[in-house]
Coordinates of C-alpha atoms and ligand atoms in Angstrom, one line a residue:
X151 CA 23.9 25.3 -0.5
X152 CA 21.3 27.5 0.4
X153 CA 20.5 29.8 -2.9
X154 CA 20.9 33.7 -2.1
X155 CA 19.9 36.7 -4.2
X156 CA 22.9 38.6 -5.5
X157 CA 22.6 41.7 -7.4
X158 CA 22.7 41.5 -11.1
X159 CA 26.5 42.4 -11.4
X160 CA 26.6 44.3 -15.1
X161 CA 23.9 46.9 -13.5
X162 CA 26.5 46.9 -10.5
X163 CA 29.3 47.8 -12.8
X164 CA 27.3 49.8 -14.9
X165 CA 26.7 51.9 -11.7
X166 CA 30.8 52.3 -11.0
X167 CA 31.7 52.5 -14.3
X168 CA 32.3 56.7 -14.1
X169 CA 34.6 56.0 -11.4
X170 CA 38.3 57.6 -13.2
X171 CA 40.2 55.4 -10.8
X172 CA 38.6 52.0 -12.0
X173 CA 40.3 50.0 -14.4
X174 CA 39.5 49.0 -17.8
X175 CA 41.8 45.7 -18.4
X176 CA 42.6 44.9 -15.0
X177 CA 40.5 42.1 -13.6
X178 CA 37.9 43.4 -10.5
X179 CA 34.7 42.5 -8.7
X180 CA 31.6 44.1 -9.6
X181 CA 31.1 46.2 -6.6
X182 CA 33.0 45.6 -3.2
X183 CA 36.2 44.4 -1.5
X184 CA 38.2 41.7 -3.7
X185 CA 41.7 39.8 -2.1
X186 CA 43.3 37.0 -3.1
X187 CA 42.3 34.9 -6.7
X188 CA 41.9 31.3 -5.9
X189 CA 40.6 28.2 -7.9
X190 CA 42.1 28.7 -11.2
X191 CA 40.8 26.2 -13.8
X192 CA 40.4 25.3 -17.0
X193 CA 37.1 23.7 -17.2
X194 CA 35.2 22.5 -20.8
X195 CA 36.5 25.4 -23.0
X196 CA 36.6 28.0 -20.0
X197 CA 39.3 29.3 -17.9
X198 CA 37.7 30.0 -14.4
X199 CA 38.7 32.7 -12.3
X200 CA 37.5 32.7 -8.4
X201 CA 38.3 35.0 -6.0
X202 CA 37.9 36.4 -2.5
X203 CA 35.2 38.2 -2.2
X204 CA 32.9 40.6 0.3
X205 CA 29.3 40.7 -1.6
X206 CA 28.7 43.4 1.3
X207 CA 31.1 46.0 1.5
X208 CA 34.7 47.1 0.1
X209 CA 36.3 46.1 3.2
X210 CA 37.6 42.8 3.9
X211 CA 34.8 40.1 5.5
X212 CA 32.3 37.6 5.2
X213 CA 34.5 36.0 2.8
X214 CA 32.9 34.3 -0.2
X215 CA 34.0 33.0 -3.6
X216 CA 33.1 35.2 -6.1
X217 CA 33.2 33.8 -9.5
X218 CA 34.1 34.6 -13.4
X219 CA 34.9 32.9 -16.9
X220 CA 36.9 33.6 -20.0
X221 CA 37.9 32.4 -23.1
X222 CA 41.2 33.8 -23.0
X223 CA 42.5 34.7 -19.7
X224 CA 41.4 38.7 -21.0
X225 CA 38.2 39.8 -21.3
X226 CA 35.6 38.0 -18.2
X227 CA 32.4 37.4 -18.0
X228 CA 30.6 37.6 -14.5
X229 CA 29.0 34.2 -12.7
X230 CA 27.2 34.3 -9.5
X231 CA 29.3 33.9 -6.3
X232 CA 30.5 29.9 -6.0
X233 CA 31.0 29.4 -2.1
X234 CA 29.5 31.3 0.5
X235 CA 29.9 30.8 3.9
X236 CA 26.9 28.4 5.9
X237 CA 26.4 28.7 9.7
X238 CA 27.1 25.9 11.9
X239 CA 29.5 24.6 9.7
X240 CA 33.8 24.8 9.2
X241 CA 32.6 27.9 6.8
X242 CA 30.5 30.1 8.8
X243 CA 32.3 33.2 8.9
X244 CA 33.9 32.5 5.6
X245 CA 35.5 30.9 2.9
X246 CA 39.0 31.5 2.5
X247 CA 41.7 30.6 -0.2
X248 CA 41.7 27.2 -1.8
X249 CA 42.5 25.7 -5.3
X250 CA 40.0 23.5 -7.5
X251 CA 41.1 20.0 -9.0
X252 CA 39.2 17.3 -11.0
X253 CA 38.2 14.6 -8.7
X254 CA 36.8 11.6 -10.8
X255 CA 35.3 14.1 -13.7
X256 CA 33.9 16.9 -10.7
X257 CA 35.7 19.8 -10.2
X258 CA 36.1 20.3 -6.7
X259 CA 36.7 23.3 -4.8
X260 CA 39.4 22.2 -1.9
X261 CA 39.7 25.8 0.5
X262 CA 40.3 27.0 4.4
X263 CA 37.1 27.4 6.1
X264 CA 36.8 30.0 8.9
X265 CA 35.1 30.0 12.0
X266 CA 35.4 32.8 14.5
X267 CA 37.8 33.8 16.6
X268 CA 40.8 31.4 15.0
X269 CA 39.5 27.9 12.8
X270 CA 40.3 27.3 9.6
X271 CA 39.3 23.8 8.7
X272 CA 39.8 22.3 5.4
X273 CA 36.4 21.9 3.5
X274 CA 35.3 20.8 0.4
X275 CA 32.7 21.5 -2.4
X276 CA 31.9 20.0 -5.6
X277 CA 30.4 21.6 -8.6
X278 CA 27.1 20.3 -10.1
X279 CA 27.0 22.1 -13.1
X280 CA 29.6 22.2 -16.6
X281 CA 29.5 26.5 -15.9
X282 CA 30.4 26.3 -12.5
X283 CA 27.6 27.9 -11.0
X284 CA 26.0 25.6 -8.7
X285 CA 28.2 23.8 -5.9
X286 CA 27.5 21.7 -3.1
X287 CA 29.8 21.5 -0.2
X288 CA 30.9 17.8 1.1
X289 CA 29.0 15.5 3.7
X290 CA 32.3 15.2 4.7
X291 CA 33.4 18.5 5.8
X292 CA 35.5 19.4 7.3
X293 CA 38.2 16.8 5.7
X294 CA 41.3 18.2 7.6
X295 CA 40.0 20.0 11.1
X296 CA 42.8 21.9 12.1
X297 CA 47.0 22.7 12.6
X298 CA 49.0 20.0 13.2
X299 CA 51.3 19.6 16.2
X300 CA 53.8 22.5 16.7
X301 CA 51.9 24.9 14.5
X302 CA 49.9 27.9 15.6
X303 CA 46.2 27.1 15.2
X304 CA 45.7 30.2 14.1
X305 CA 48.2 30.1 11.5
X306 CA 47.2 27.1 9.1
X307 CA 45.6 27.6 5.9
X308 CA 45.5 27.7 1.8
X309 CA 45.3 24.4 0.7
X310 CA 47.2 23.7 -2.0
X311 CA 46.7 20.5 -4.6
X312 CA 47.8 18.8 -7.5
X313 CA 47.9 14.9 -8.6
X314 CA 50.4 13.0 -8.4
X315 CA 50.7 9.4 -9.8
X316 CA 47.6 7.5 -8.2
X317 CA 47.3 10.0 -4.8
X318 CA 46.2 13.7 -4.5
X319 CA 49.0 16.2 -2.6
X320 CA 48.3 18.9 -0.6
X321 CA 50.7 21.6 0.9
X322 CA 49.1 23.7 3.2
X323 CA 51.0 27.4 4.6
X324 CA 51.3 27.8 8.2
X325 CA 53.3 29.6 11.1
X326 CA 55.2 27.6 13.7
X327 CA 55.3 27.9 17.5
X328 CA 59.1 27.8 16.9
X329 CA 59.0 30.9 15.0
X330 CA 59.6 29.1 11.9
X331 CA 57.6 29.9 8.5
X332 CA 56.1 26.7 7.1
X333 CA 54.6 24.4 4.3
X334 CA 53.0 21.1 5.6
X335 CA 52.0 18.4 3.3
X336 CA 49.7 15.7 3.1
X337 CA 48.1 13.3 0.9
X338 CA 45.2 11.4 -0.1
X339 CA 43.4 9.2 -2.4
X340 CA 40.3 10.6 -2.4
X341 CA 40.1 14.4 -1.6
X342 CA 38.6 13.2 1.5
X343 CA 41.0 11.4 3.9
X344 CA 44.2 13.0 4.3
X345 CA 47.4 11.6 5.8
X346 CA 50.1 13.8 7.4
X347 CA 53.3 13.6 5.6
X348 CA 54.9 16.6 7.8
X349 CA 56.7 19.7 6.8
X350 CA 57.4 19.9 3.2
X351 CA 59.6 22.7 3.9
X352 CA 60.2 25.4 6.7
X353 CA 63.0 28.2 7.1
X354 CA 63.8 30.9 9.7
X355 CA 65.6 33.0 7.2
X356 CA 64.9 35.8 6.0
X357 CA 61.4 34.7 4.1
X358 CA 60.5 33.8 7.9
X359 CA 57.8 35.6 9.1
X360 CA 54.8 35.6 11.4
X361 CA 53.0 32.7 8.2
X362 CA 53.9 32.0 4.4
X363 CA 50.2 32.4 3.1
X364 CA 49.2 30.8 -0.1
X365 CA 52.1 28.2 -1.0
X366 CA 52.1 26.5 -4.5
X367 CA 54.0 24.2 -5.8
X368 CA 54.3 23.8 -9.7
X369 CA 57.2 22.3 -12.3
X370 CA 58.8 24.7 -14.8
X371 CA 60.8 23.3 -17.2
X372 CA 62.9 20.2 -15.2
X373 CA 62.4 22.3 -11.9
X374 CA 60.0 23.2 -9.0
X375 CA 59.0 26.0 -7.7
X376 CA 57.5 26.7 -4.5
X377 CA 55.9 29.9 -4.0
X378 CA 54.8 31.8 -0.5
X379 CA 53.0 35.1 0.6
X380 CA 55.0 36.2 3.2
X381 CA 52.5 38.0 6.2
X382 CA 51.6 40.2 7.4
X383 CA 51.0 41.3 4.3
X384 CA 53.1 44.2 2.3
X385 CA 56.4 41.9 3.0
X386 CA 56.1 40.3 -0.3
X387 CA 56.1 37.3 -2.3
X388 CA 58.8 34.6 -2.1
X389 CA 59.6 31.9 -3.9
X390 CA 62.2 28.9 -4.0
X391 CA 63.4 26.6 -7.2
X392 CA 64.6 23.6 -6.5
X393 CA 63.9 19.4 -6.6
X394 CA 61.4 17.5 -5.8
X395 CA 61.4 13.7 -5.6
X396 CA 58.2 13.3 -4.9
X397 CA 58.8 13.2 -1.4
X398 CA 61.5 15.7 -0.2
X399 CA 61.9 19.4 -2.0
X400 CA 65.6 20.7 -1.7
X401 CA 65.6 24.4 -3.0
X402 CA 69.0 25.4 -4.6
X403 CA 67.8 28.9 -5.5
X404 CA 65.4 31.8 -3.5
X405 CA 64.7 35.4 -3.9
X406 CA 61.1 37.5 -3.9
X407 CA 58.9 37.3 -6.5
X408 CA 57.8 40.6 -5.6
X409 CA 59.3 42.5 -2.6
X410 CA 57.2 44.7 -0.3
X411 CA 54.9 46.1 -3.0
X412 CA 51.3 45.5 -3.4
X413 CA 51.0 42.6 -4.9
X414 CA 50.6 39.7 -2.7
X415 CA 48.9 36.5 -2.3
X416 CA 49.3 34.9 -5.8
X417 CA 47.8 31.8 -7.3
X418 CA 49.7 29.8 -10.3
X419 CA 47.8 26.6 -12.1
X420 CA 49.8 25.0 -14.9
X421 CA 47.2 25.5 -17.8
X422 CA 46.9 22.5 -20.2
X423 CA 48.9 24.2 -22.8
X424 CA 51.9 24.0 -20.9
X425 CA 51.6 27.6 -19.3
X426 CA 52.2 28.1 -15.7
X427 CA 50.1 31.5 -15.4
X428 CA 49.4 33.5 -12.3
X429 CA 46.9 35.8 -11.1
X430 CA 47.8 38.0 -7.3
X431 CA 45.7 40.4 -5.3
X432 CA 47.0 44.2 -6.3
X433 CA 46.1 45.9 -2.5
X434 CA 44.3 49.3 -2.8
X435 CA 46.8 52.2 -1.3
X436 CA 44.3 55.1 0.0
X437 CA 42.7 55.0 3.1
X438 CA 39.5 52.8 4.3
X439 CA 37.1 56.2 4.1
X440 CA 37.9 56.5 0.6
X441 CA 37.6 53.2 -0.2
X442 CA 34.4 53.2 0.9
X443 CA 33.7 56.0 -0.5
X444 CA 34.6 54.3 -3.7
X445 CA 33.0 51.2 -3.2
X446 CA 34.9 49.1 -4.2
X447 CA 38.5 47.6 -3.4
X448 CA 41.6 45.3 -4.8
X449 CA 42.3 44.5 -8.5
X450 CA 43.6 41.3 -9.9
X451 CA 47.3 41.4 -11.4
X452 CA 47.4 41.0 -15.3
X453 CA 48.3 37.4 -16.0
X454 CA 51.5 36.3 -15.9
X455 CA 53.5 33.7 -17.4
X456 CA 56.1 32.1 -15.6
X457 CA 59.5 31.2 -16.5
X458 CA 63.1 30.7 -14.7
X459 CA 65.4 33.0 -16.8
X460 CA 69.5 32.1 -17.7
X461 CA 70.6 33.6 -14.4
X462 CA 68.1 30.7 -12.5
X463 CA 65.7 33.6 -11.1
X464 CA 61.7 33.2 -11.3
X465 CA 60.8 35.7 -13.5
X466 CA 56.9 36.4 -15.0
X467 CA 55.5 38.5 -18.7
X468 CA 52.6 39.3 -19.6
X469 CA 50.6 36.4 -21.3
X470 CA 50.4 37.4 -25.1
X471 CA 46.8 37.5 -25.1
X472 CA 46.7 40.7 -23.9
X473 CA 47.8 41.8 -27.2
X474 CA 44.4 41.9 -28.4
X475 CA 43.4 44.7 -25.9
X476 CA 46.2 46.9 -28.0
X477 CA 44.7 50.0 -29.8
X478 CA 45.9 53.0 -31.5
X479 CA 50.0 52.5 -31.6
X480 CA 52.8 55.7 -31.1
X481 CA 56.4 55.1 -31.9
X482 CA 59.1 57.5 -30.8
X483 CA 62.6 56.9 -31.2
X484 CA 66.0 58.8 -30.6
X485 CA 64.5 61.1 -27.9
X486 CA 68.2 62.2 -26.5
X487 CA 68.4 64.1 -23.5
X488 CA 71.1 66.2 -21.4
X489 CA 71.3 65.7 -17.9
X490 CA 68.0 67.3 -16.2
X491 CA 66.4 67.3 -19.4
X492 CA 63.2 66.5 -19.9
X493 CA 60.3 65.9 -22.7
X494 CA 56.6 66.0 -22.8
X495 CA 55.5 63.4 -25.6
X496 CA 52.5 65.0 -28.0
X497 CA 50.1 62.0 -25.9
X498 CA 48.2 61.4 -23.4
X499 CA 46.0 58.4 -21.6
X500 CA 44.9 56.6 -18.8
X501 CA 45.0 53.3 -20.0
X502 CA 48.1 52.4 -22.0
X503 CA 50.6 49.7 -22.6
X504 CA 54.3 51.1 -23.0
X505 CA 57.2 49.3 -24.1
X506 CA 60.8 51.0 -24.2
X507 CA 64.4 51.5 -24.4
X508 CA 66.2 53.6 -22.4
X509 CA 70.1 54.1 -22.6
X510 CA 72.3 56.0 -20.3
X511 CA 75.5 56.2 -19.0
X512 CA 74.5 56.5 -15.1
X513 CA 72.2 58.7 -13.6
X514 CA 68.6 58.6 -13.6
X515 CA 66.3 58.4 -16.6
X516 CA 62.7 57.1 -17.1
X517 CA 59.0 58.2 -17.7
X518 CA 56.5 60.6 -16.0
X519 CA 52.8 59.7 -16.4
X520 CA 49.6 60.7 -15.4
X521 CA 50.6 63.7 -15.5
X522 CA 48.5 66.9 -15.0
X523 CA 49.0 70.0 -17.6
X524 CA 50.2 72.2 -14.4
X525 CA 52.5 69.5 -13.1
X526 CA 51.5 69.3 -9.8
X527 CA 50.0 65.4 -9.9
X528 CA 52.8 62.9 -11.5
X529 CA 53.4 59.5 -11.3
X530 CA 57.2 58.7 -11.9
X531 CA 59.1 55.7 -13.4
X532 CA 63.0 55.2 -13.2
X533 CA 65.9 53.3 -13.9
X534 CA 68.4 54.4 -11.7
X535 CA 71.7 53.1 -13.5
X536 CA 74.0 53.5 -10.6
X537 CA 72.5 51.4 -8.6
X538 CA 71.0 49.5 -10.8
X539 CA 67.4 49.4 -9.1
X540 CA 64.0 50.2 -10.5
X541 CA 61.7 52.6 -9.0
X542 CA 58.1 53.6 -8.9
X543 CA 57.9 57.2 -7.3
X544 CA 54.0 57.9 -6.5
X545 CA 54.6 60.3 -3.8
X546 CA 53.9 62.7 -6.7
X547 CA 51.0 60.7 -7.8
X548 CA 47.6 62.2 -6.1
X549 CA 46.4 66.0 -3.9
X550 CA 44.5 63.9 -2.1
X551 CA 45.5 63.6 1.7
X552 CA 43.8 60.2 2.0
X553 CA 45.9 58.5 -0.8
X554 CA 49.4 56.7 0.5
X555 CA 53.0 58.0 -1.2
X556 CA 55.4 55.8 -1.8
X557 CA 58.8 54.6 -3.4
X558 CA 58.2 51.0 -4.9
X559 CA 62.2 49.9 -5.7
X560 CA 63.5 47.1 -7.0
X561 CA 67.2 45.6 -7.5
X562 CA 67.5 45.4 -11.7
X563 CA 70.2 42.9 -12.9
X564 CA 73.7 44.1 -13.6
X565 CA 74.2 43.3 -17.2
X566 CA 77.1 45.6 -18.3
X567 CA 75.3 47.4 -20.7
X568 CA 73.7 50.6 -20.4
X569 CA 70.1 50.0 -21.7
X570 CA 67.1 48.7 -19.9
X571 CA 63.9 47.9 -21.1
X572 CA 60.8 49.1 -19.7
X573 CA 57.4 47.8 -20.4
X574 CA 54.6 49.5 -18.6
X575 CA 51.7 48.8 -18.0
X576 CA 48.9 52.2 -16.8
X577 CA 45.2 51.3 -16.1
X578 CA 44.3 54.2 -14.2
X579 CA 45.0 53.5 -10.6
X580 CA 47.0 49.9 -11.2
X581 CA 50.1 50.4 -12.5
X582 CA 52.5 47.5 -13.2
X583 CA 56.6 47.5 -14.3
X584 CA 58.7 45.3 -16.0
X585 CA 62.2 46.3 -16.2
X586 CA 64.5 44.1 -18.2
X587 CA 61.7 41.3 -18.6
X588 CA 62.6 40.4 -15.2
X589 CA 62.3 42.6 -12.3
X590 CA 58.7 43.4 -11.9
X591 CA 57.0 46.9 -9.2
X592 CA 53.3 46.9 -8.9
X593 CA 51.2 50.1 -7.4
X594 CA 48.6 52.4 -7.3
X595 CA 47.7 55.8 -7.6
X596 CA 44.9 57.9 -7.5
X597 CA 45.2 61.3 -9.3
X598 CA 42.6 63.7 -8.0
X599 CA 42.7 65.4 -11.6
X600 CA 40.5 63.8 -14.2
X601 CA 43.3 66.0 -16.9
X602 CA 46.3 64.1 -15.4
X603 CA 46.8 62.1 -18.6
X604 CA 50.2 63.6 -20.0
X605 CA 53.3 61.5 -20.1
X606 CA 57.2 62.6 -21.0
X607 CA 60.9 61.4 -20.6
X608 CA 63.2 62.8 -18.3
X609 CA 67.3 62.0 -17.3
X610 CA 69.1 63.3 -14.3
X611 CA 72.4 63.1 -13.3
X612 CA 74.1 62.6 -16.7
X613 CA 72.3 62.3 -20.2
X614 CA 70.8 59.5 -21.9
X615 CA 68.6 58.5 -24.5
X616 CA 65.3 57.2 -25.6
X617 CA 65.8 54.7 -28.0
X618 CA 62.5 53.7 -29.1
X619 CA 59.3 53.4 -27.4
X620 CA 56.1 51.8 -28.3
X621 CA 52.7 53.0 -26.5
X622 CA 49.6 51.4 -27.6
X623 CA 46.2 52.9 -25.9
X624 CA 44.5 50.2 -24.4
X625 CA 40.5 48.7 -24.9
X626 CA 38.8 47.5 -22.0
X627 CA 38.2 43.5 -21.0
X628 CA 34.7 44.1 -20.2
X629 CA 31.7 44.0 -22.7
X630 CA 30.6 47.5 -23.7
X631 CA 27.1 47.6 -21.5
X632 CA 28.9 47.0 -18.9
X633 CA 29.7 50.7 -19.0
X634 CA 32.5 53.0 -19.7
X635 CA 33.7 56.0 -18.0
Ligands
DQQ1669 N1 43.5 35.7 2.4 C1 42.6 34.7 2.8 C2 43.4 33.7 3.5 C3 44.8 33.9 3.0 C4 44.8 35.4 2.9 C5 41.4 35.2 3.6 C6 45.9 36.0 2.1 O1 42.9 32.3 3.2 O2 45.7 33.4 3.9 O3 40.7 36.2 2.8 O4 45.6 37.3 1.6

């Protein structure tokens, strides 16, 4: 692969770092647009993180692989982009999502070219270095060249792949000329030549949509669970549990992984630990002007374990890593409040990790933050106990005309009793919810006040109570030269 000059990414960070809305424990790119993560691996001590990535501009294009390394899933170190696209070849106008598996002791990098106006050939490219810096793409690219019969050429990509006795498998997303959303599957014994086993599986219900982007497949616990991005975009992320032979997969449970929010196009690698632990794309939600304006665009998710809980539903925490990022702890407890009551806590931050209990008899009751000292910007966080649903209220969030407003809901489990736990995580603009351990909202906001810090309680509709509620202020994944707002 041709060497090209990148920009020495800790001066590029250094240069952003005064930026209020950037994170500070939330994966991003250097400078520039950032979409989907791909190529988790766990390579000689490391766990390696690549991603989509525009070296030019924080819009979406000229898709390369940018690159970075950690020791524990946490704090990163930068490498130089891995895969970047080569004219007259199945990559020239970019390289899209893909995975990376050990091929006889190389890692190699198995992804969806893309060649103007609608290819996306399968490629290859193996590493020729322990760090993962240096990668040459196959002689024998492009291994798969395009859709199979009855799919939309257009509408083919995100290879998938894992090993599986003596042969390598491959699922592949795609969107039928039936209408149908699709996984196809293949296999090989050589990462080279592929045979066409079919569809692994295809619905029109209601995950059907115009593709399933980004399938995986992975066991947890004595089950399987495939995984789709449902696009366009914004629809979600579905997934479905079931068995797999080997041959057929027959799901016996579905539901979103995350519906309509802005997290989308995950990736999940079963770690050699034992973890299954996922990274997705958190979308920025202001307009392109101001994203350029920024310069810069999309964060990664924090990682996620995996787990199926008691009721059978794919649910995701947290990994416990990111308990070394915890600061300076608070503890409240036995905050009561009468209906329409409400309680600024003695606290404020930007960057905090918040885990509660909250107990009411119906009504509303949850958590303002980022919010200024004369009210007008807030960010809200609910449990609405009638309807048992979760919300994320950012129509409150920013002044700025250029920044989206939206209610982020989700369904929370009925379980007949009249707490919920929230555990909350605030990095600036990225804000990420857990209620009950299970439901999960992810969004942004984008406070034009740099004093929009405070945080308080609040109940509606009938009273309630605080029970307890942990905040710890949170330290940042990056090292300190690499600058700090
Ligand atoms: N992003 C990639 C595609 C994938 C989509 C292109 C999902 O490979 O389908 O940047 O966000």
């Amino acid at each position: 692969m041709p060497m090209q000059k990148f920009p020495d990414p800790k001066t590029l960070r250094q240069q952003l770092a005064q930026d209020p809305h950037r994170p500070l424990f939330h994966f991003l790119p250097p400078h520039n647009w950032m979409n989907d993560p791909n190529g988790l691996f766990f390579w000689k001590g490391r766990y390696h993180l690549f991603y989509q990535y525009n070296p030019r501009e924080a819009v979406w294009g000229t898709i390369c692989w940018g690159h970075a390394s950690s020791l524990d899933m946490v704090h990163w170190v930068d490498h130089p982009p891995a895969l970047v696209p080569e004219k007259g070849t199945g990559d020239e106008n970019g390289c899209w999502s893909g995975c990376i598996v050990e091929h006889k002791g190389v890692p190699t990098a198995v992804y969806s070219g893309f060649v103007e106006p609608e290819r996306t050939p399968i490629m290859l490219a193996h590493a020729e270095d322990d760090h993962l810096d240096a990668w040459k793409k196959s002689s024998m690219n492009p291994v798969i060249a395009g859709a199979p019969g009855g799919v939309r050429q257009t509408d083919f990509r995100d290879p998938y792949v894992w090993r599986e006795s003596d042969r390598w498998k491959m699922l592949v997303g795609a969107g039928m000329t039936n209408g149908d959303s699709a996984v196809f599957s293949y296999d090989s014994p050589d990462l080279v030549n592929w045979t066409y086993r079919g569809p692994f599986f295809r619905d029109g219900g209601i995950s059907s949509v115009r593709m399933w982007e980004c399938p995986n497949l992975f066991p947890l616990g004595e089950r399987y669970v495939l995984l789709v991005s449902l696009f366009p975009d914004l629809q979600g992320v579905y997934y479905f549990i079931g068995d797999y032979d080997g041959r057929v997969f027959s799901p016996t449970e579905e539901g979103y992984f995350e519906r309509g929010s802005l997290f989308y196009a995950p990736q999940a690698r079963l770690f050699p630990d034992g973890r299954v632990i996922l990274f997705g794309w958190i979308l920025e939600d202001r307009s392109e002007q101001a994203v350029q304006r920024a310069g810069w665009a999309g964060v990664q998710s924090l990682p996620r374990q995996l787990a199926i809980n008691a009721q059978g539903c794919l649910v995701s925490r947290p990994i416990d890593e990111l308990k070394n990022l915890r600061g300076e702890h608070h503890l409240f407890s036995g905050i009561r409040l009468g209906s329409g009551g409400n309680f600024r806590l003695p606290l404020a931050g930007q960057c905090l990790e918040v885990e509660a209990v909250l107990a009411a008899e119906g009504g509303r009751m949850g958590m303002d933050i980022l919010v200024s000292p004369d009210g007008s910007e807030y960010t809200r966080i609910f449990v609405d106990f009638e309807e048992h649903r979760g919300v994320l209220d950012t129509t409150h969030s920013s002044l700025s005309k250029q920044v989206n407003r939206r209610m982020l809901i989700t369904p929370i489990r009925d379980d007949s009793s009249n707490e919920v736990r929230l555990h909350v995580w605030i990095d600036r603009s990225v804000i990420e919810v857990w209620f009950n351990d299970d439901a999960v909202i992810t969004g942004r906001v984008y406070p034009t006040r740099v004093d929009a810090r405070g945080l308080g309680v609040f109940s509606s509709d009938a009273s309630g109570e605080v029970k307890r509620m942990h905040i710890w202020e949170m330290g940042q994944i990056w090292p300190a030269d690499h600058g700090k707002a």
